[in-house]
Coordinates of C-alpha atoms in Angstrom, one line a residue:
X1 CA -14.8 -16.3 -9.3
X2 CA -11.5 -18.8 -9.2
X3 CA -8.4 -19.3 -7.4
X4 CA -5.3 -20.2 -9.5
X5 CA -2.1 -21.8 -8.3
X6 CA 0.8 -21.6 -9.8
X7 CA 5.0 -22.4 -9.2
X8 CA 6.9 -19.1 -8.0
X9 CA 10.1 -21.1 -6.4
X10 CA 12.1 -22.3 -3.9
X11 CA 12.9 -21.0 -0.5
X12 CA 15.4 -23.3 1.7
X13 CA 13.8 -26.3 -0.2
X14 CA 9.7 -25.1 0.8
X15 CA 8.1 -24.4 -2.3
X16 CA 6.6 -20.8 -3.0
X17 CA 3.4 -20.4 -4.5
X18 CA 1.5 -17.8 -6.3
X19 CA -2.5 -17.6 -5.8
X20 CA -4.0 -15.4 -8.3
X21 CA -7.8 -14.8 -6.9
X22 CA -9.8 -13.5 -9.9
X23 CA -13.8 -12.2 -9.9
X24 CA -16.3 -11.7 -12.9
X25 CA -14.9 -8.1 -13.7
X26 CA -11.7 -9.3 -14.3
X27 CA -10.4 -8.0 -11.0
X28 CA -7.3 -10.2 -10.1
X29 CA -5.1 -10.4 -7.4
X30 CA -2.2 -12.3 -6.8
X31 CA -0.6 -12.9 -3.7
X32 CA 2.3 -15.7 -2.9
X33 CA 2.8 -17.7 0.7
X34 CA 6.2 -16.3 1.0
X35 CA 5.7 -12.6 3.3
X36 CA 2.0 -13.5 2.6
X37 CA 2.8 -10.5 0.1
X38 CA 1.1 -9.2 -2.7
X39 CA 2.4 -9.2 -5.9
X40 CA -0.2 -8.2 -8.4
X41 CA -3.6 -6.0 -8.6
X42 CA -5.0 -5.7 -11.6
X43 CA -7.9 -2.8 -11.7
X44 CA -10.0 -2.2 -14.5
X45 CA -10.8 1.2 -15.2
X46 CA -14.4 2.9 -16.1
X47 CA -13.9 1.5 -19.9
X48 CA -12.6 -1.9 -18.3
X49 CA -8.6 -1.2 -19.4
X50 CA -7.2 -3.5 -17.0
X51 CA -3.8 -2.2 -15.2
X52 CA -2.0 -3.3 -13.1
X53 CA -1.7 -1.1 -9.6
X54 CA 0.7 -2.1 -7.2
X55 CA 4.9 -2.3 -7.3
X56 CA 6.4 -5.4 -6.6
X57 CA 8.5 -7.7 -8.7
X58 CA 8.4 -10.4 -11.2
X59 CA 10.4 -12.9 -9.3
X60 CA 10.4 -14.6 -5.9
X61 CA 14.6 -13.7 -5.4
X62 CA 14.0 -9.8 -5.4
X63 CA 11.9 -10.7 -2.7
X64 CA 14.7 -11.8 0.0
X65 CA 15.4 -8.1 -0.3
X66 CA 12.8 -6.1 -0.6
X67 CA 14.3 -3.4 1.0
X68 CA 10.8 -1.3 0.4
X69 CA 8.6 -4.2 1.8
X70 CA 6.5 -4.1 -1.6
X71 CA 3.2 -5.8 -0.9
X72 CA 4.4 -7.4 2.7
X73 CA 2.3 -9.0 5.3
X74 CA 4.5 -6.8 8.1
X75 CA 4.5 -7.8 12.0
X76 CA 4.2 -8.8 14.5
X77 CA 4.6 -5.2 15.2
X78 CA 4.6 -2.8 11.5
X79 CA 5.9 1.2 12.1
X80 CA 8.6 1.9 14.9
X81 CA 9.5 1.2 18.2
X82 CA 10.9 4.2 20.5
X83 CA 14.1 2.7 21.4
X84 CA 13.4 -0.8 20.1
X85 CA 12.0 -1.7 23.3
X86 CA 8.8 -1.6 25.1
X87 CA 7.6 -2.3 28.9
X88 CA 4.8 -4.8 29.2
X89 CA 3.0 -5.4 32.5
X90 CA 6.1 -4.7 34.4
X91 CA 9.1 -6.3 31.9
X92 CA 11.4 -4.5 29.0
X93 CA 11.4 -6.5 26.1
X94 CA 13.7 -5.5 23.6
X95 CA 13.9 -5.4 20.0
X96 CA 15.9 -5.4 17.1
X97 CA 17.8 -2.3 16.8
X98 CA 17.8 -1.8 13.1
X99 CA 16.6 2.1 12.6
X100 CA 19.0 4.5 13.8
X101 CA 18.1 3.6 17.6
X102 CA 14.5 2.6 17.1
X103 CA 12.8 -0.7 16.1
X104 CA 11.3 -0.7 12.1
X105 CA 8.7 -3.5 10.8
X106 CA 10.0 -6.1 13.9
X107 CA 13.1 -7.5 12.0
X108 CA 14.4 -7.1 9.1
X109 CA 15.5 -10.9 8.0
X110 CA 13.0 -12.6 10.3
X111 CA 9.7 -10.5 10.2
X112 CA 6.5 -12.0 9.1
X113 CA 7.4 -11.0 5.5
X114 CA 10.2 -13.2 5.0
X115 CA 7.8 -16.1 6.2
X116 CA 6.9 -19.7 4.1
X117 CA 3.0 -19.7 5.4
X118 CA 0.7 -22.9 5.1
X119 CA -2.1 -21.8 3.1
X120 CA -5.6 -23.1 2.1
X121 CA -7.7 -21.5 -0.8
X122 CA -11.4 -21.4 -1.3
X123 CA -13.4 -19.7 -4.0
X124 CA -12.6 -16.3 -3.4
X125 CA -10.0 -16.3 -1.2
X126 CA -6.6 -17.5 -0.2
X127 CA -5.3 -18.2 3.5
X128 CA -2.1 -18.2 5.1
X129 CA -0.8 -19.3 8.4
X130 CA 1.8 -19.7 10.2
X131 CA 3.1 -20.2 14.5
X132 CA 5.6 -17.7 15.7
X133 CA 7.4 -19.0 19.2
X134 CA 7.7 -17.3 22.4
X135 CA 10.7 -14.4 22.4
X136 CA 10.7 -14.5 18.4
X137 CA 12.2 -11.4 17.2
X138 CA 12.1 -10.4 21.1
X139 CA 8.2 -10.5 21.5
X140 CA 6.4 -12.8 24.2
X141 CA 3.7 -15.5 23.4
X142 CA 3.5 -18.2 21.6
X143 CA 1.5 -17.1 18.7
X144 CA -0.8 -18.7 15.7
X145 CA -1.6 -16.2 13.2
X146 CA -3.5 -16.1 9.9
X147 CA -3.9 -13.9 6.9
X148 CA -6.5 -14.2 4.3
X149 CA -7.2 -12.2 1.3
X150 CA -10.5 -12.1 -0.5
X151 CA -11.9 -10.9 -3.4
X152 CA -15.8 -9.9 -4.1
X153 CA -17.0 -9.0 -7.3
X154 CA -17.8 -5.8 -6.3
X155 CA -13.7 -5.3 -6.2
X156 CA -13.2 -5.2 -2.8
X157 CA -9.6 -6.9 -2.0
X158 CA -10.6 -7.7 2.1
X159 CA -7.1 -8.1 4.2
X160 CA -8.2 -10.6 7.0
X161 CA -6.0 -10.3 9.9
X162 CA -6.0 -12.8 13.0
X163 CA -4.0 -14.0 16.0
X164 CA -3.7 -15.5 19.1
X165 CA -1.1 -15.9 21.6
X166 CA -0.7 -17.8 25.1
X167 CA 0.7 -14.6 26.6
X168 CA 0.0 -11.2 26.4
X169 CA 2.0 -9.2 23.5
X170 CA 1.9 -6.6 21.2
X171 CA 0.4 -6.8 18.0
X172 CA 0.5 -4.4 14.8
X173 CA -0.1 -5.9 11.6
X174 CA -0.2 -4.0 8.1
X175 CA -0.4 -4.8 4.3
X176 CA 2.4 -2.9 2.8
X177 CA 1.8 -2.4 -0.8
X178 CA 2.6 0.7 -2.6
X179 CA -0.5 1.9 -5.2
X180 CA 0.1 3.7 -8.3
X181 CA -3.6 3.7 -9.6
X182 CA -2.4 4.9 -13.4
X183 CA -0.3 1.5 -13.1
X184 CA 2.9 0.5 -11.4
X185 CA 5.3 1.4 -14.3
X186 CA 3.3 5.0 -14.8
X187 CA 5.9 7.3 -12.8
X188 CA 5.1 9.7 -9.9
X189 CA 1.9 9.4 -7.6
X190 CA 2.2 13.3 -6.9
X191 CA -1.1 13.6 -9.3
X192 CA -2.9 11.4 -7.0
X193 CA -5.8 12.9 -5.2
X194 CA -6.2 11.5 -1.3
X195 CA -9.2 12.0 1.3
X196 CA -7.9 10.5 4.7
X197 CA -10.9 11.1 7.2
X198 CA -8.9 12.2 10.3
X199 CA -8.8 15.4 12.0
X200 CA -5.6 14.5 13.9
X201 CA -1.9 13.5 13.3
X202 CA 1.2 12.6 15.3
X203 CA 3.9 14.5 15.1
X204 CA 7.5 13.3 15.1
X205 CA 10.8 13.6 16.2
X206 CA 13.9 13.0 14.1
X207 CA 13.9 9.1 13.6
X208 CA 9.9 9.3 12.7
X209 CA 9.1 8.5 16.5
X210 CA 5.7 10.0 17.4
X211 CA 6.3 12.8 20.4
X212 CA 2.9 11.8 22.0
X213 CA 1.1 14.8 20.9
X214 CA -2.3 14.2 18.6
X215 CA -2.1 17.3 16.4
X216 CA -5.4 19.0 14.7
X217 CA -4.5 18.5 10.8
X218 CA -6.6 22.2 10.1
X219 CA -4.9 24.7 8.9
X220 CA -1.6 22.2 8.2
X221 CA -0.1 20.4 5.0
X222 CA -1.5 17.4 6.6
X223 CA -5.1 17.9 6.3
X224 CA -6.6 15.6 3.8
X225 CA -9.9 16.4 4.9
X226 CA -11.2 17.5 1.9
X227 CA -9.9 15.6 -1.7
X228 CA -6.2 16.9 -2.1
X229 CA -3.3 16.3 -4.7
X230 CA -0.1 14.3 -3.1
X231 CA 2.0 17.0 -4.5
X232 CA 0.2 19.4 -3.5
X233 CA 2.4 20.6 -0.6
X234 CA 4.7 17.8 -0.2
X235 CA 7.7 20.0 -0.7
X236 CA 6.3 23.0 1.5
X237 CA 8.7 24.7 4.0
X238 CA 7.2 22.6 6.5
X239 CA 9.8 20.8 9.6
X240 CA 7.7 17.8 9.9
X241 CA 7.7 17.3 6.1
X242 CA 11.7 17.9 6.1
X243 CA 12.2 15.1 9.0
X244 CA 11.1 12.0 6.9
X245 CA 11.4 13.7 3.0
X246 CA 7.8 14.5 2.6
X247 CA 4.7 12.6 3.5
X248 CA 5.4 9.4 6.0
X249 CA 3.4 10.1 9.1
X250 CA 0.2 8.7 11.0
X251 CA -3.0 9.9 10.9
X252 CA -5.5 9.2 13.9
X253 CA -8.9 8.1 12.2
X254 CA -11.9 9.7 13.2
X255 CA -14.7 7.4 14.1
X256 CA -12.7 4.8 15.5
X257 CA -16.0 3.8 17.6
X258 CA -17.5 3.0 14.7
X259 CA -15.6 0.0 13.7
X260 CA -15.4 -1.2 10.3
X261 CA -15.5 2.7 8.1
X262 CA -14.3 4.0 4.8
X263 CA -11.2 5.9 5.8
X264 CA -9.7 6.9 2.8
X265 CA -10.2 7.7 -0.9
X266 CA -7.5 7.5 -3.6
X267 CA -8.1 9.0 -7.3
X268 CA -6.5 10.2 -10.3
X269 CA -7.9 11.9 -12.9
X270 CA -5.8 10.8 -15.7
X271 CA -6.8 7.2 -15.2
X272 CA -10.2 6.9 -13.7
X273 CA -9.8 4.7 -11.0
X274 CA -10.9 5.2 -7.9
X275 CA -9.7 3.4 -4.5
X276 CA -12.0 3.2 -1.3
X277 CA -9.9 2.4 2.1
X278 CA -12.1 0.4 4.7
X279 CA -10.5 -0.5 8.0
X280 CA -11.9 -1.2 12.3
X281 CA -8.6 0.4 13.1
X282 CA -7.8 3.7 14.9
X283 CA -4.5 4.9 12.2
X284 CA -3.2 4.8 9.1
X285 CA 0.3 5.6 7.8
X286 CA 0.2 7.3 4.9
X287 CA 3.2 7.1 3.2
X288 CA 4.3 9.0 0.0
X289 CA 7.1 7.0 -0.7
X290 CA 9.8 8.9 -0.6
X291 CA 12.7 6.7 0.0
X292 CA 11.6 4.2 -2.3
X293 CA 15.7 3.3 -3.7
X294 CA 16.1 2.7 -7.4
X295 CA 15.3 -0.8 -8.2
X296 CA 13.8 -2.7 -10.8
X297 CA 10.5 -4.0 -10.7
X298 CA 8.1 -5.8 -12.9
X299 CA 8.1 -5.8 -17.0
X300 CA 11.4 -4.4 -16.1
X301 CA 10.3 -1.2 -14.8
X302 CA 13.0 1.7 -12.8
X303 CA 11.3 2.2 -9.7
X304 CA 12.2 5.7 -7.4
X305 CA 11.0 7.9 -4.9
X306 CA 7.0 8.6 -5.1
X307 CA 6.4 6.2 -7.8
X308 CA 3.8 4.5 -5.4
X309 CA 2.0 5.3 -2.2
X310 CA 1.4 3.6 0.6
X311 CA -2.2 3.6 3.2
X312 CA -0.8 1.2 6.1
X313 CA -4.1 1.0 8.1
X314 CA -2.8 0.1 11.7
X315 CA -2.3 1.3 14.9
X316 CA -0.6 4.2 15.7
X317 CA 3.8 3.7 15.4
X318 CA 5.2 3.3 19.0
X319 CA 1.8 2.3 20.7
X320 CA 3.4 -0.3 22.9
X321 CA 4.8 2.9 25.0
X322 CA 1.7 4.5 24.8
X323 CA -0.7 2.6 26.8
X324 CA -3.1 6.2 26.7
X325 CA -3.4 5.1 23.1
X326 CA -5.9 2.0 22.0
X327 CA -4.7 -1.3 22.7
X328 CA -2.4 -3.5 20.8
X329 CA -1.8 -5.7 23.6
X330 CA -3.7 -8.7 22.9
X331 CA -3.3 -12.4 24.5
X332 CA -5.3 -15.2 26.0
X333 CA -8.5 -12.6 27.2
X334 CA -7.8 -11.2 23.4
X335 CA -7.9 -12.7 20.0
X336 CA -6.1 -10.0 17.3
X337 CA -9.1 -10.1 14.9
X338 CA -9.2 -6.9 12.3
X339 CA -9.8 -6.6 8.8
X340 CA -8.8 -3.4 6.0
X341 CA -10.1 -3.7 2.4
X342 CA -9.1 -1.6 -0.7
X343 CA -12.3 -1.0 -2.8
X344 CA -12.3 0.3 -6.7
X345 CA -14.9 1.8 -7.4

């Protein structure tokens, strides 16, 4: 197992970094302290074909953009915000109004993915931290927070998630990188074949603002019970499918009692990898990538709609004004402490 370092630029004068954590199978993953985001996951296959499985870019600039939030750290809060505001023991705090009328992914120029991080490296893994003040972005508490990615030689990438804060707050962190398991400059993920071990969704309004309601996924497009194809019925005649372009919804996890639990499989037939989902959270947004807007992205690759997917584990969009929902309030009588991993197998 070794960590590399290596030069990746300049923001404001802080020099970026990229780590490139790399185990015995020649699993490697790259990540930078700049959005804590990464860049690179190279996979092997069954025949040990290394490719490499996420979109992102080959550059730190593309990455002040990054309009799709390619590999982000996201938070404090990821998902939407009814409103872009939320009532916390007895206050309104408001948000940045920056999706239609709602709140998306905290802020836009100042959310933790446009953040230089400290970071410390060990073996296997790579840490990054960072303090966020009181009222940043419109949330309370001063907080400390800390990312660290691992990597075991089993290919387990482990997302460690942690924070504290002086005051209570809300906190919903997610990893948002976009998977194409044939390789990032392969196309279309509709060929991709998903297991998401939930027996319930939430249904949205226009805006992709839950209602409330905790739907049964049997007998609907979104029931991912059993091993289905993306494309499957992505384009059915199907109102919740037509609100947000296809699939970009949350599914409620079953087994949330149980803590850390697989959650979600990934496979594609043409390229025999397979990716295992492990989180200790209650949702995941499962995103088909849809809106993905024409860019280009590493090697020079055209990236577009559905040419990656995303599994945000998290919990569930709009939670702060659903306290019937579990918790993301968290503050002095509550460290943030979760971890997700992505697992080929």
């Amino acid at each position: 197992m070794s960590v590399t370092k290596n030069e990746f630029g300049k923001v404001n004068g802080k020099e970026i970094f990229k780590f490139c954590i790399e185990n015995k199978n020649g699993m490697k993953a790259c990540v930078i302290n700049y959005g804590a985001i990464l860049t690179e996951l190279w996979v092997p296959d069954k025949d040990g074909k290394l490719a490499d499985v996420v979109l992102g870019y080959d550059t730190l600039e593309p990455y002040f953009e990054n309009g799709s939030f390619f590999g982000a750290t996201v938070g404090p809060v990821a998902n939407r915000t009814a409103n872009a505001s939320f009532v916390l023991d007895g206050k309104t705090y408001n948000l940045a109004v920056n999706d239609g009328v709602n709140n998306l992914h905290s802020d836009h120029a100042k959310g933790y993915h446009k953040v230089v991080y400290d970071y410390e490296t060990g073996d296997n893994f790579v840490s990054f931290s960072m303090k966020d003040d009181d009222m940043n972005m419109g949330f309370p508490g001063n907080k400390c927070v800390k990312v660290t990615y691992s990597l075991s030689d089993d290919n387990e990438l482990k997302i460690h998630y942690e924070a504290s804060s002086d005051k209570d707050t809300v906190i919903n962190m997610t990893n948002h990188s976009y998977f194409n398991l044939k390789g990032h400059d392969q196309g279309k993920i509709e060929d991709h074949i998903l297991t998401i071990n939930a027996s319930k969704f939430t249904p949205v309004v226009a805006g992709a603002i839950p209602t409330g309601e905790l739907k049964n996924v049997e007998g609907t497009v979104f029931d991912f019970t059993k091993a289905t194809e993306v494309g499957a019925r992505i384009a059915d005649d199907e109102e919740q499918l037509k609100l947000v372009q296809g699939y970009d919804h949350n599914w409620v996890l079953d087994d949330y009692e149980k803590g850390f639990r697989k959650i979600a499989t990934v496979s594609v037939p043409s390229a025999s990898r397979v990716m295992e989902v492990y989180t200790d959270l209650p949702a995941v947004q499962f995103y088909a990538g849809n809106c993905i807007g024409a860019t280009v992205g590493k090697n020079d690759t055209s990236y577009g709609p559905r040419c990656g997917l995303c599994l945000e584990t998290q919990y569930s969009p709009d939670s702060a004004n659903h306290p019937e929902w579990p918790s993301c309030v968290y503050g002095p009588d509550r460290k943030y402490d979760t971890c997700t991993s992505y697992k080929f197998v």
